[in-house]
PDB file of N, CA and C in Angstrom:
ATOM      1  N   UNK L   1    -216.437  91.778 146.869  1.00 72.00           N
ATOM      2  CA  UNK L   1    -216.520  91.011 145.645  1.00 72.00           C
ATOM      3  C   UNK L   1    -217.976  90.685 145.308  1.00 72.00           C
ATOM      4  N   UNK L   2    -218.604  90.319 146.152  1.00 86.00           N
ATOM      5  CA  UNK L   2    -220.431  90.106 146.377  1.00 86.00           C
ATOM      6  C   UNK L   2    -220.992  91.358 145.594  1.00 86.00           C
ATOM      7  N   UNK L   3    -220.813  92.472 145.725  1.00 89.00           N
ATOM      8  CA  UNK L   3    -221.235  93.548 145.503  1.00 89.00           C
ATOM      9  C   UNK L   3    -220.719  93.736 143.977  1.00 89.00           C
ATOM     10  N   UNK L   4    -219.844  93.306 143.490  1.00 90.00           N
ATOM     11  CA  UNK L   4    -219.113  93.335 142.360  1.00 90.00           C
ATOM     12  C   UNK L   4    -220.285  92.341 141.243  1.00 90.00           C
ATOM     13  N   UNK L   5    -220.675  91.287 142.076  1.00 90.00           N
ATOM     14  CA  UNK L   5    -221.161  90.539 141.117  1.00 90.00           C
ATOM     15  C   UNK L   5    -222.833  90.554 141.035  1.00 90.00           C
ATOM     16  N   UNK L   6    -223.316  91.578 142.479  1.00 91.00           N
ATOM     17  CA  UNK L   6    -224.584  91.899 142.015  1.00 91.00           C
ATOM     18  C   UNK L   6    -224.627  93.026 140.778  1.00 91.00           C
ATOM     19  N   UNK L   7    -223.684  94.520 141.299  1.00 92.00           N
ATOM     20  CA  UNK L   7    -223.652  95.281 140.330  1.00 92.00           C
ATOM     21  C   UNK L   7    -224.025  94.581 139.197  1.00 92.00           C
ATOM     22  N   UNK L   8    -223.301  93.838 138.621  1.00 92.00           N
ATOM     23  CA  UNK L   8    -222.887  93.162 137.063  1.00 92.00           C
ATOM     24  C   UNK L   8    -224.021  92.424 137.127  1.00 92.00           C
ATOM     25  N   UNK L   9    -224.623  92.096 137.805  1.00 92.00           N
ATOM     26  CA  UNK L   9    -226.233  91.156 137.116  1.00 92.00           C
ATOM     27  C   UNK L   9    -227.358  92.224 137.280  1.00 92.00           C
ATOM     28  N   UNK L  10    -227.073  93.301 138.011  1.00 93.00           N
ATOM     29  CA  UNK L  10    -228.072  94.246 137.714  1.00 93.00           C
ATOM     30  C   UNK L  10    -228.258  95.000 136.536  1.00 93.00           C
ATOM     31  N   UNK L  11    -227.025  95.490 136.437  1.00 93.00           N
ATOM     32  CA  UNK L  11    -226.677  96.037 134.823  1.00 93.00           C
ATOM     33  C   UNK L  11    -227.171  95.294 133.971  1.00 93.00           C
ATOM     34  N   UNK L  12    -226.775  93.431 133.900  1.00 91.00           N
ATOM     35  CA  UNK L  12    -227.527  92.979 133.013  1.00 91.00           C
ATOM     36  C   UNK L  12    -228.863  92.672 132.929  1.00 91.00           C
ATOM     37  N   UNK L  13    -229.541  92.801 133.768  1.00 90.00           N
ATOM     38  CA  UNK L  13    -231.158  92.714 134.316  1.00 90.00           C
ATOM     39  C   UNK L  13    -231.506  93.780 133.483  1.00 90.00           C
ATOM     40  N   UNK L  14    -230.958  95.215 134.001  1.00 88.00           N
ATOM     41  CA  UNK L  14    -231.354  96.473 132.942  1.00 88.00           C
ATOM     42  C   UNK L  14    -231.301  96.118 131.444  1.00 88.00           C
ATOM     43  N   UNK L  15    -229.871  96.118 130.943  1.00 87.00           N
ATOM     44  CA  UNK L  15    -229.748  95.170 129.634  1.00 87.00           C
ATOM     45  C   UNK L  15    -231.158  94.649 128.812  1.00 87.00           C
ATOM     46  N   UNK L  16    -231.270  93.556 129.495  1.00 86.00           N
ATOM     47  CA  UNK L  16    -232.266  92.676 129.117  1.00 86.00           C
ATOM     48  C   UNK L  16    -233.574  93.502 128.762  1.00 86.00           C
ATOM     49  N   UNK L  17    -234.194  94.081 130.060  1.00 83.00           N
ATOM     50  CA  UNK L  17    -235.685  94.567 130.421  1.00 83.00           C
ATOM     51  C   UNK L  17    -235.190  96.037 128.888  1.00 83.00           C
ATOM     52  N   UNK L  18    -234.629  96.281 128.536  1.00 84.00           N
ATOM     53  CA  UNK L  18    -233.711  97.449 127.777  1.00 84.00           C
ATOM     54  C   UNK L  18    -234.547  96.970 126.316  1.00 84.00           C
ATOM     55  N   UNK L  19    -233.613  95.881 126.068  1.00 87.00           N
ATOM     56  CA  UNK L  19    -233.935  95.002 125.069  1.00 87.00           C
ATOM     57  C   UNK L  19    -235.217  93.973 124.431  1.00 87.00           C
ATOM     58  N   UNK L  20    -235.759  93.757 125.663  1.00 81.00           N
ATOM     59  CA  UNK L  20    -237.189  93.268 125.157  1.00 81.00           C
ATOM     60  C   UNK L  20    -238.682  94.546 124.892  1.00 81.00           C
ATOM     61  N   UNK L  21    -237.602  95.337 125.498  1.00 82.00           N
ATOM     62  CA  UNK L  21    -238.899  96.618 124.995  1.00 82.00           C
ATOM     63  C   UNK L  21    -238.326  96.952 124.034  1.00 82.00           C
ATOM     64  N   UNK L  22    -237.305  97.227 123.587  1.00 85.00           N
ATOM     65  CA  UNK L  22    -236.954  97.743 122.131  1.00 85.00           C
ATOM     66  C   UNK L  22    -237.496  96.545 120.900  1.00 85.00           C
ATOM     67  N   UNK L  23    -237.569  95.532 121.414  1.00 86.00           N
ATOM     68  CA  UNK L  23    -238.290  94.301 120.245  1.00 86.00           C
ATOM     69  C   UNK L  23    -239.639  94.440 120.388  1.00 86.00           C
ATOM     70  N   UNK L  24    -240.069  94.847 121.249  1.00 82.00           N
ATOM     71  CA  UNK L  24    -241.544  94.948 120.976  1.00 82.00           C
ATOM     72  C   UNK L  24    -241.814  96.649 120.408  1.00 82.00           C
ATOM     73  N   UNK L  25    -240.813  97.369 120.172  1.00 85.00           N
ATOM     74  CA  UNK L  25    -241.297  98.703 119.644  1.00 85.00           C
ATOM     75  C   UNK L  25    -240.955  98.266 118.321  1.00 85.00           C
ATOM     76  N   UNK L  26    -240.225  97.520 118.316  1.00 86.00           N
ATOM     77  CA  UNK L  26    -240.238  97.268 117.079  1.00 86.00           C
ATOM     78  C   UNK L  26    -240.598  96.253 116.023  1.00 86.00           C
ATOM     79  N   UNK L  27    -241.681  95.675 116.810  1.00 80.00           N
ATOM     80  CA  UNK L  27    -242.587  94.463 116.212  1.00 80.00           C
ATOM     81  C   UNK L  27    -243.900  95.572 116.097  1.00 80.00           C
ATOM     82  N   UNK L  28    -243.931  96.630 117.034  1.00 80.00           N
ATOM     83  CA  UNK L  28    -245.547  97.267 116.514  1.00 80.00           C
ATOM     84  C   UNK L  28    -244.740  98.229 115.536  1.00 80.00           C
ATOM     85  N   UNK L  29    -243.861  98.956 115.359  1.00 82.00           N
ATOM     86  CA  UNK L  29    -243.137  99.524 113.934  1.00 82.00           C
ATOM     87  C   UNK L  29    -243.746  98.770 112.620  1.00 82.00           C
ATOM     88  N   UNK L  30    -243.046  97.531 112.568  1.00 78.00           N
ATOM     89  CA  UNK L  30    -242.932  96.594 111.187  1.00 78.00           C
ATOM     90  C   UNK L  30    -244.912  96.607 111.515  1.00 78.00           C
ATOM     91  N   UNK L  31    -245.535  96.075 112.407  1.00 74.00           N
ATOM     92  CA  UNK L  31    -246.582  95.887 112.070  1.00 74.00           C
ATOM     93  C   UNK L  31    -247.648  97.084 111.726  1.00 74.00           C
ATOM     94  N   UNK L  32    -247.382  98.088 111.873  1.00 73.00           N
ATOM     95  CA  UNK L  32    -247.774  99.554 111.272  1.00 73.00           C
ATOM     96  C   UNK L  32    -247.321  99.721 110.096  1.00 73.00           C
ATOM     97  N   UNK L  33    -246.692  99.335 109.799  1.00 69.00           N
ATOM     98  CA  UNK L  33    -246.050  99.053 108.166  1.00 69.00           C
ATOM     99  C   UNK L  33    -246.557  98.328 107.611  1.00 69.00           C
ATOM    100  N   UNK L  34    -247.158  97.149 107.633  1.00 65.00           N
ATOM    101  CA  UNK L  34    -247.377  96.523 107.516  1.00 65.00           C
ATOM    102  C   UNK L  34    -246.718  95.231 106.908  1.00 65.00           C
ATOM    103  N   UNK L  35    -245.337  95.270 107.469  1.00 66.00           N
ATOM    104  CA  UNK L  35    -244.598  94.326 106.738  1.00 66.00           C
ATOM    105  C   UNK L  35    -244.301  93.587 107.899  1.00 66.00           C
ATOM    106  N   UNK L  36    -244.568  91.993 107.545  1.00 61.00           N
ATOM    107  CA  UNK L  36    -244.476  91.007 107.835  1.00 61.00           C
ATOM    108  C   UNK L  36    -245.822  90.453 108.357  1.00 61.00           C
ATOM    109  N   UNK L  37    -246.984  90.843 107.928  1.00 53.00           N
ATOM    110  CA  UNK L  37    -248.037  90.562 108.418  1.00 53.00           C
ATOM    111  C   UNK L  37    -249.067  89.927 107.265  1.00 53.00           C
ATOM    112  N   UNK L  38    -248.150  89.343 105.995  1.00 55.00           N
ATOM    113  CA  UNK L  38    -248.978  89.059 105.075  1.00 55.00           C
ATOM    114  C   UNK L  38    -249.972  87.908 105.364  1.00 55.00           C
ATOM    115  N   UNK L  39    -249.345  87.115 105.941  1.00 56.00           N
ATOM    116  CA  UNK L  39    -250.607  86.001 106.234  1.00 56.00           C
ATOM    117  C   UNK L  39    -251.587  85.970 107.067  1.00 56.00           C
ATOM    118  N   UNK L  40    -251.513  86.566 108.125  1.00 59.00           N
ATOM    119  CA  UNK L  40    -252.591  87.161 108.728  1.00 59.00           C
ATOM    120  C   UNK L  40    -253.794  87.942 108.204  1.00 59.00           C
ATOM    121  N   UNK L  41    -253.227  88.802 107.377  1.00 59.00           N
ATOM    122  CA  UNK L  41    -254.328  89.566 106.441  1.00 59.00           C
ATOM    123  C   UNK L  41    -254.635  88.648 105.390  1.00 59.00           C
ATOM    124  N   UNK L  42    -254.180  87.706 104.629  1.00 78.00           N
ATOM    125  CA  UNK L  42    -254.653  86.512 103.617  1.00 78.00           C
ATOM    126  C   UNK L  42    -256.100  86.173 104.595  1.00 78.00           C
ATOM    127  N   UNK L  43    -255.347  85.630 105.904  1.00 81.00           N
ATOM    128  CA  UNK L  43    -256.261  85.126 106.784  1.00 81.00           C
ATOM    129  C   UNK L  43    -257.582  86.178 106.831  1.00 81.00           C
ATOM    130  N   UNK L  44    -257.369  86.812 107.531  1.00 82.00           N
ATOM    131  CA  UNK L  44    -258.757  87.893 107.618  1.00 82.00           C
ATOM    132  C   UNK L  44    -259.572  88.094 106.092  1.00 82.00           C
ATOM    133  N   UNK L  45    -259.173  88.002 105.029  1.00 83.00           N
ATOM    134  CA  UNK L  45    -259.003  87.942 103.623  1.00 83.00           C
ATOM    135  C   UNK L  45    -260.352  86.886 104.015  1.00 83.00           C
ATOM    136  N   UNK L  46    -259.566  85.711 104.243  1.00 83.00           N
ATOM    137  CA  UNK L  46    -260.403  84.660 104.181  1.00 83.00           C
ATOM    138  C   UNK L  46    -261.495  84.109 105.152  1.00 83.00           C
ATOM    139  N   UNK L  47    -261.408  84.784 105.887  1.00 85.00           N
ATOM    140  CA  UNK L  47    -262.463  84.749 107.322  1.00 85.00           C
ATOM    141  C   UNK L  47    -263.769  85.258 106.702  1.00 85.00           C
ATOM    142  N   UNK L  48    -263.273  87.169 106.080  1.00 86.00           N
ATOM    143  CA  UNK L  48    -264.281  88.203 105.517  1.00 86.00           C
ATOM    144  C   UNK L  48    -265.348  87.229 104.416  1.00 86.00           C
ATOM    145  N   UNK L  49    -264.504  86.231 103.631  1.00 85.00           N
ATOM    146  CA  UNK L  49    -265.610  85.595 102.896  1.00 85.00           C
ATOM    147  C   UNK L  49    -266.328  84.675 102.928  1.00 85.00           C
ATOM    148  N   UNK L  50    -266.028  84.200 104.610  1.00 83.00           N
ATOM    149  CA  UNK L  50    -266.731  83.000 104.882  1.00 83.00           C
ATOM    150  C   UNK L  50    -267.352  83.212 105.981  1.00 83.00           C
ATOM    151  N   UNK L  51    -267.667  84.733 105.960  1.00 87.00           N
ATOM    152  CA  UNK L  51    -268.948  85.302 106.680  1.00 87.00           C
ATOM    153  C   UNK L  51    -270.175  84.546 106.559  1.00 87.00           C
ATOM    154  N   UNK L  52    -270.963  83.591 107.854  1.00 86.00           N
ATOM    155  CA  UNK L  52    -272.420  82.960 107.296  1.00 86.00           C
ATOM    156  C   UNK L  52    -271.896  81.299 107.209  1.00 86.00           C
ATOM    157  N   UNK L  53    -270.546  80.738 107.407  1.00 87.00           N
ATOM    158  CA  UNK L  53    -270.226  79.566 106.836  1.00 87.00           C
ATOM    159  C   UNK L  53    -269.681  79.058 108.034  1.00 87.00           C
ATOM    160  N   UNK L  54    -269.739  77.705 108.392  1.00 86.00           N
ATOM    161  CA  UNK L  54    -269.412  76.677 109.810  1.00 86.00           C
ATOM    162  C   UNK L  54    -267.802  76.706 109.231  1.00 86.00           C
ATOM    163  N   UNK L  55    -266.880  77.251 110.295  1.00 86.00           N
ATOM    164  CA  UNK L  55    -265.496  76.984 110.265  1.00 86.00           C
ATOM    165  C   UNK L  55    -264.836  76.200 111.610  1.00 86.00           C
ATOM    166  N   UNK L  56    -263.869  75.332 111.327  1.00 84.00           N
ATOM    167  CA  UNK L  56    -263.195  74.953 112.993  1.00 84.00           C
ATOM    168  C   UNK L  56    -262.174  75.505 112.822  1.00 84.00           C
ATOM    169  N   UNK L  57    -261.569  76.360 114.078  1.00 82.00           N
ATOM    170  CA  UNK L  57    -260.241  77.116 114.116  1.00 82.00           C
ATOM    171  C   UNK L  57    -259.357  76.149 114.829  1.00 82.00           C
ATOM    172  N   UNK L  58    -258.278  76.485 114.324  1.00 79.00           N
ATOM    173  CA  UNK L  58    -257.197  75.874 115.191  1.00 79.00           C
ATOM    174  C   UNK L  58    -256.174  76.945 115.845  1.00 79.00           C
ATOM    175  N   UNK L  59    -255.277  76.844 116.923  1.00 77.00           N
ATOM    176  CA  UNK L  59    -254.949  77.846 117.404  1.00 77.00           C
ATOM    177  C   UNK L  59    -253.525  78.254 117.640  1.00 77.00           C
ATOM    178  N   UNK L  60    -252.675  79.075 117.520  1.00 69.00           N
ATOM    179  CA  UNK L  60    -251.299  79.032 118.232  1.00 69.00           C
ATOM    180  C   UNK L  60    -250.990  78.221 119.154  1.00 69.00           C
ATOM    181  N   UNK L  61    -251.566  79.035 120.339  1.00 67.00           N
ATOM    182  CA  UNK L  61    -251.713  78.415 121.612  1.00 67.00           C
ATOM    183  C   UNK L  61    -252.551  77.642 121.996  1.00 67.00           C
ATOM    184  N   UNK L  62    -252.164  76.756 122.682  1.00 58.00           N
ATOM    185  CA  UNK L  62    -253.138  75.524 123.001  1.00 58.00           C
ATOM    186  C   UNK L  62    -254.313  75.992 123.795  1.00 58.00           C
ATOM    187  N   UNK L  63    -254.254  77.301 124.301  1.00 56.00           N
ATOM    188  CA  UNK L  63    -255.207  77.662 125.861  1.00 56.00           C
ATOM    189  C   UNK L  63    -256.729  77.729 125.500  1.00 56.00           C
ATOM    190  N   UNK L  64    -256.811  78.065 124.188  1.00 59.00           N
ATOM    191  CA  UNK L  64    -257.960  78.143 123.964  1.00 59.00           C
ATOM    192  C   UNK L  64    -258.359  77.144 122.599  1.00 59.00           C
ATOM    193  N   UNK L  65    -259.036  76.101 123.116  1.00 55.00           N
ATOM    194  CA  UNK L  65    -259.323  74.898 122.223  1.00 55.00           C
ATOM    195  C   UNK L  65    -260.927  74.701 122.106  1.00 55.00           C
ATOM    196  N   UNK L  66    -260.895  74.253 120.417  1.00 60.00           N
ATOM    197  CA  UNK L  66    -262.345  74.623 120.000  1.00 60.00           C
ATOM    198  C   UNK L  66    -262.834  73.367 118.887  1.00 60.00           C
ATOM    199  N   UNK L  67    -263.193  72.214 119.684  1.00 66.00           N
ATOM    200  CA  UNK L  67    -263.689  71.060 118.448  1.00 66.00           C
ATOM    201  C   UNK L  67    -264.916  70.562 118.054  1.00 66.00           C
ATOM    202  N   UNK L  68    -265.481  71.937 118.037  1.00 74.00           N
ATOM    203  CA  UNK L  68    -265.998  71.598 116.926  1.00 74.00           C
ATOM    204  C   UNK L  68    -266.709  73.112 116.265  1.00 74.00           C
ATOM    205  N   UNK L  69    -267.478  72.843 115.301  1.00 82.00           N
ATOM    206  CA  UNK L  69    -267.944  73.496 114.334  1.00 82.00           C
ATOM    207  C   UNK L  69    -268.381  74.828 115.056  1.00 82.00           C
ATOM    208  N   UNK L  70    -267.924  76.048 114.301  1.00 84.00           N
ATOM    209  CA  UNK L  70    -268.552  77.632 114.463  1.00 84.00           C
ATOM    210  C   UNK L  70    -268.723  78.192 113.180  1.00 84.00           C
ATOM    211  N   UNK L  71    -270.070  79.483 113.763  1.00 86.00           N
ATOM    212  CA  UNK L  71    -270.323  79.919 112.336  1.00 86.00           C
ATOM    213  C   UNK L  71    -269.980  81.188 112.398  1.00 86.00           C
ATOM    214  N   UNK L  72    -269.326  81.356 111.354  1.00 88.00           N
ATOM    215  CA  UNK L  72    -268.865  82.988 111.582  1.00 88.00           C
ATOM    216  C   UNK L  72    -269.493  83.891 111.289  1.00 88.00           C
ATOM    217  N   UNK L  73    -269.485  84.662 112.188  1.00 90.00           N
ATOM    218  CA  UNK L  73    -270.920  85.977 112.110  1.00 90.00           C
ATOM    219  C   UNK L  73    -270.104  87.093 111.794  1.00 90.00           C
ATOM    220  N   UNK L  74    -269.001  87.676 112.576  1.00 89.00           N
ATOM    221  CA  UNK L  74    -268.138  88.821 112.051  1.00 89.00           C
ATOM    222  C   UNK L  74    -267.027  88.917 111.992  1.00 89.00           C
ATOM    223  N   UNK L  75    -266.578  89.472 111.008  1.00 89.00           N
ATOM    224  CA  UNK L  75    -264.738  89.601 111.212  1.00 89.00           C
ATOM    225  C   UNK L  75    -264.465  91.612 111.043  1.00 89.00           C
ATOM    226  N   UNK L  76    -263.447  91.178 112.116  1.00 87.00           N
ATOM    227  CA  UNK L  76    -263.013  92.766 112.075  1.00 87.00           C
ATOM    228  C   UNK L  76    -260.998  93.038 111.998  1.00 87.00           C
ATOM    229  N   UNK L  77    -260.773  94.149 111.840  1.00 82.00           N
ATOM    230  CA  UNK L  77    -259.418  94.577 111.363  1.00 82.00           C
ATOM    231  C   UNK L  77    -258.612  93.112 112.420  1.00 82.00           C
ATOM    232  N   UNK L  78    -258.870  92.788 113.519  1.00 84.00           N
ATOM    233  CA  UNK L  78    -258.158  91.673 114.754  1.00 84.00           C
ATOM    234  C   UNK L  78    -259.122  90.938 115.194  1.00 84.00           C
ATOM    235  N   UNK L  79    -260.292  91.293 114.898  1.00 88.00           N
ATOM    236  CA  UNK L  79    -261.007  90.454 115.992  1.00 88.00           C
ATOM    237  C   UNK L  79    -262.177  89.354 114.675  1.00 88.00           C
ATOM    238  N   UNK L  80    -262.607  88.350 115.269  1.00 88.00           N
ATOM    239  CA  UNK L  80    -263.181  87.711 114.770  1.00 88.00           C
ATOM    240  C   UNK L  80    -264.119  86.547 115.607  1.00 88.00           C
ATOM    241  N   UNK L  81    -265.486  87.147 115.176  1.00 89.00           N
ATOM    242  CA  UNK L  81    -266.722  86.735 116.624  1.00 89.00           C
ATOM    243  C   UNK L  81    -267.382  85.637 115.746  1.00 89.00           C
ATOM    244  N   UNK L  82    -267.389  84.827 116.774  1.00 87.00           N
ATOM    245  CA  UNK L  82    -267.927  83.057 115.939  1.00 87.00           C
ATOM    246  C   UNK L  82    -268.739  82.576 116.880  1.00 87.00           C
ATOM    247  N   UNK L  83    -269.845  82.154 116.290  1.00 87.00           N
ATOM    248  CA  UNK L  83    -271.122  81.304 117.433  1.00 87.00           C
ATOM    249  C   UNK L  83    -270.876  80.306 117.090  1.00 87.00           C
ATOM    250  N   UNK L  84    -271.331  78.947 118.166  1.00 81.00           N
ATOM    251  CA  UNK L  84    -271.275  77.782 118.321  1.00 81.00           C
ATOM    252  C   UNK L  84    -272.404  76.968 117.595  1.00 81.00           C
ATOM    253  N   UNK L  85    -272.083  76.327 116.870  1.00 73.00           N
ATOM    254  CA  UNK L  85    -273.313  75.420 116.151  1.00 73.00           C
ATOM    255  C   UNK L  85    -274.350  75.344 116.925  1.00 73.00           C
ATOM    256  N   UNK L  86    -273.976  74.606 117.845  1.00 75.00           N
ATOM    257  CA  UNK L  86    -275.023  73.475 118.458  1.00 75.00           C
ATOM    258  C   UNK L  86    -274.899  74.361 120.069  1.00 75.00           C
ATOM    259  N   UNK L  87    -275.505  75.847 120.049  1.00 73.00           N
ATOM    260  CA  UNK L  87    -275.397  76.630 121.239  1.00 73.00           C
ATOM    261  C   UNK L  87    -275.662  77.721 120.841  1.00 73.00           C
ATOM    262  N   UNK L  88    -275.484  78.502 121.711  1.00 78.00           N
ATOM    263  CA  UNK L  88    -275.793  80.438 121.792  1.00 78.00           C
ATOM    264  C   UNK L  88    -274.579  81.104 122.205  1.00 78.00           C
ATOM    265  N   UNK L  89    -273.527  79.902 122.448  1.00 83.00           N
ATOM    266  CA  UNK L  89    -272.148  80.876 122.522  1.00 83.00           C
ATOM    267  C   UNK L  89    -271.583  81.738 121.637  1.00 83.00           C
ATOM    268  N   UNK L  90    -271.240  82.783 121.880  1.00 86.00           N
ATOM    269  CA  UNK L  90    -270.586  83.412 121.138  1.00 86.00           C
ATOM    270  C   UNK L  90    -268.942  83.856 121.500  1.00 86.00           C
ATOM    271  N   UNK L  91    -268.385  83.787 120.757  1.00 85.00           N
ATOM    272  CA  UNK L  91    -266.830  84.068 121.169  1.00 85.00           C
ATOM    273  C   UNK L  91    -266.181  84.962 120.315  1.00 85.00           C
ATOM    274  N   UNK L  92    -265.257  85.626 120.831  1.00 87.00           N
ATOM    275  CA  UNK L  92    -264.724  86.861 120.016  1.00 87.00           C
ATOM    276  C   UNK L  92    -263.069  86.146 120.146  1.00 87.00           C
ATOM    277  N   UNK L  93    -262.397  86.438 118.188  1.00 85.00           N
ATOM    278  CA  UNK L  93    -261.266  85.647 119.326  1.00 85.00           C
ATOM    279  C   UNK L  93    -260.184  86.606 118.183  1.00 85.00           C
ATOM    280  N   UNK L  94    -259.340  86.617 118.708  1.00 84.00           N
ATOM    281  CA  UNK L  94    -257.805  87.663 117.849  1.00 84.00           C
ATOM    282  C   UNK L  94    -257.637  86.608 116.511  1.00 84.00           C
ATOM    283  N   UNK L  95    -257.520  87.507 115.329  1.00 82.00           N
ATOM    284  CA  UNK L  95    -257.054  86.903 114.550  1.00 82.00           C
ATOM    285  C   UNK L  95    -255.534  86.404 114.478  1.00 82.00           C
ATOM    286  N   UNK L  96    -255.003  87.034 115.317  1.00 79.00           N
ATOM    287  CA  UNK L  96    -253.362  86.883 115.061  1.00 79.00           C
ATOM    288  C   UNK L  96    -253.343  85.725 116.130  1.00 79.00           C
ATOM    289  N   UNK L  97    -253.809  84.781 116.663  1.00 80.00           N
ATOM    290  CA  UNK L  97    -253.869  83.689 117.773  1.00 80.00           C
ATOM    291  C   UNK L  97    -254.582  82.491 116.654  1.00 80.00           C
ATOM    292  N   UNK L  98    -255.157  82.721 115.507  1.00 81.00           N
ATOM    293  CA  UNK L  98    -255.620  81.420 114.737  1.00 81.00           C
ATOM    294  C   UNK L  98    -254.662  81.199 114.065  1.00 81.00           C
ATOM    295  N   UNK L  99    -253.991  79.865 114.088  1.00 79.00           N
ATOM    296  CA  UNK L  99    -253.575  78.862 113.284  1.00 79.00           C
ATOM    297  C   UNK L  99    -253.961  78.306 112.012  1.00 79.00           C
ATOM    298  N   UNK L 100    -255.144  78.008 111.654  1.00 79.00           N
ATOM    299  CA  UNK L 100    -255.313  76.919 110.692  1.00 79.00           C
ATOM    300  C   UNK L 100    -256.887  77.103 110.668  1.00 79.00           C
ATOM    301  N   UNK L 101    -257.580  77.188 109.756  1.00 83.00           N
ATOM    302  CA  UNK L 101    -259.208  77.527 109.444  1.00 83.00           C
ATOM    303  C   UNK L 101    -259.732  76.372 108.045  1.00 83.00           C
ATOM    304  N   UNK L 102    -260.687  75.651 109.029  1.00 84.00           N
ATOM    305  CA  UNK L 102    -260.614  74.242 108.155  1.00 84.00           C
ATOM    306  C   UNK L 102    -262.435  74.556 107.942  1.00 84.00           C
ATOM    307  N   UNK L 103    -262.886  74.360 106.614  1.00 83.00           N
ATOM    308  CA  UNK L 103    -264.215  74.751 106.401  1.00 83.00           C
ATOM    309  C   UNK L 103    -264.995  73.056 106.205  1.00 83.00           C
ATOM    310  N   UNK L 104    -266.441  73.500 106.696  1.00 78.00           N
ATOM    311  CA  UNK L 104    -267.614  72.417 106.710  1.00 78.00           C
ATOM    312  C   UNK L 104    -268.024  72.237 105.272  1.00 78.00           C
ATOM    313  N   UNK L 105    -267.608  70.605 105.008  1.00 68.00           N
ATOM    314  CA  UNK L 105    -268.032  70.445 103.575  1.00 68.00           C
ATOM    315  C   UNK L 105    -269.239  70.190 103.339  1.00 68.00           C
TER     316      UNK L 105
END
């Protein structure tokens, strides 16, 4: 009976591992399409023109937290490289990980 009920959680283990790769083939599908990615590109939209201008990002994820002021030096198709005001840091960071882009009045 033991054996009965690993079978059946292995199968569903396969299942699963089955299924989260088919959602991610098909999240880079739609995103080669470019459908469902409108705000992101608004975003990059709006990064591209505030090339030269102090922005604070805010983020999806909490892991990478940033308070205070950067100036944006480049934006690219994902990526977007921002120096630190008040420093020589430079950081490169995914556009699809920014949240919220609040500009220096």
């Amino acid at each position: 009976m033991d054996t009965l009920a690993y079978m059946a959680a292995f199968i569903a283990f396969l299942w699963c591992c089955s299924l989260s790769e088919r959602v991610h083939k098909l999240e880079r599908k739609l995103k080669a399409a470019g459908i469902g990615t409108k705000e992101k590109s608004s975003l990059k939209g709006i990064l591209e023109k505030s090339k030269g201008k102090s922005v604070k990002l805010d983020f999806e994820n909490s892991m990478e937290i940033v308070d205070r002021y950067s100036l944006v030096e480049d934006v690219d198709e994902e990526w977007i490289l921002v120096k630190e005001e008040k420093g020589e840091v430079e950081k490169l960071i995914r556009i699809d990980d920014i949240k919220n882009v609040q500009f220096k009045k």
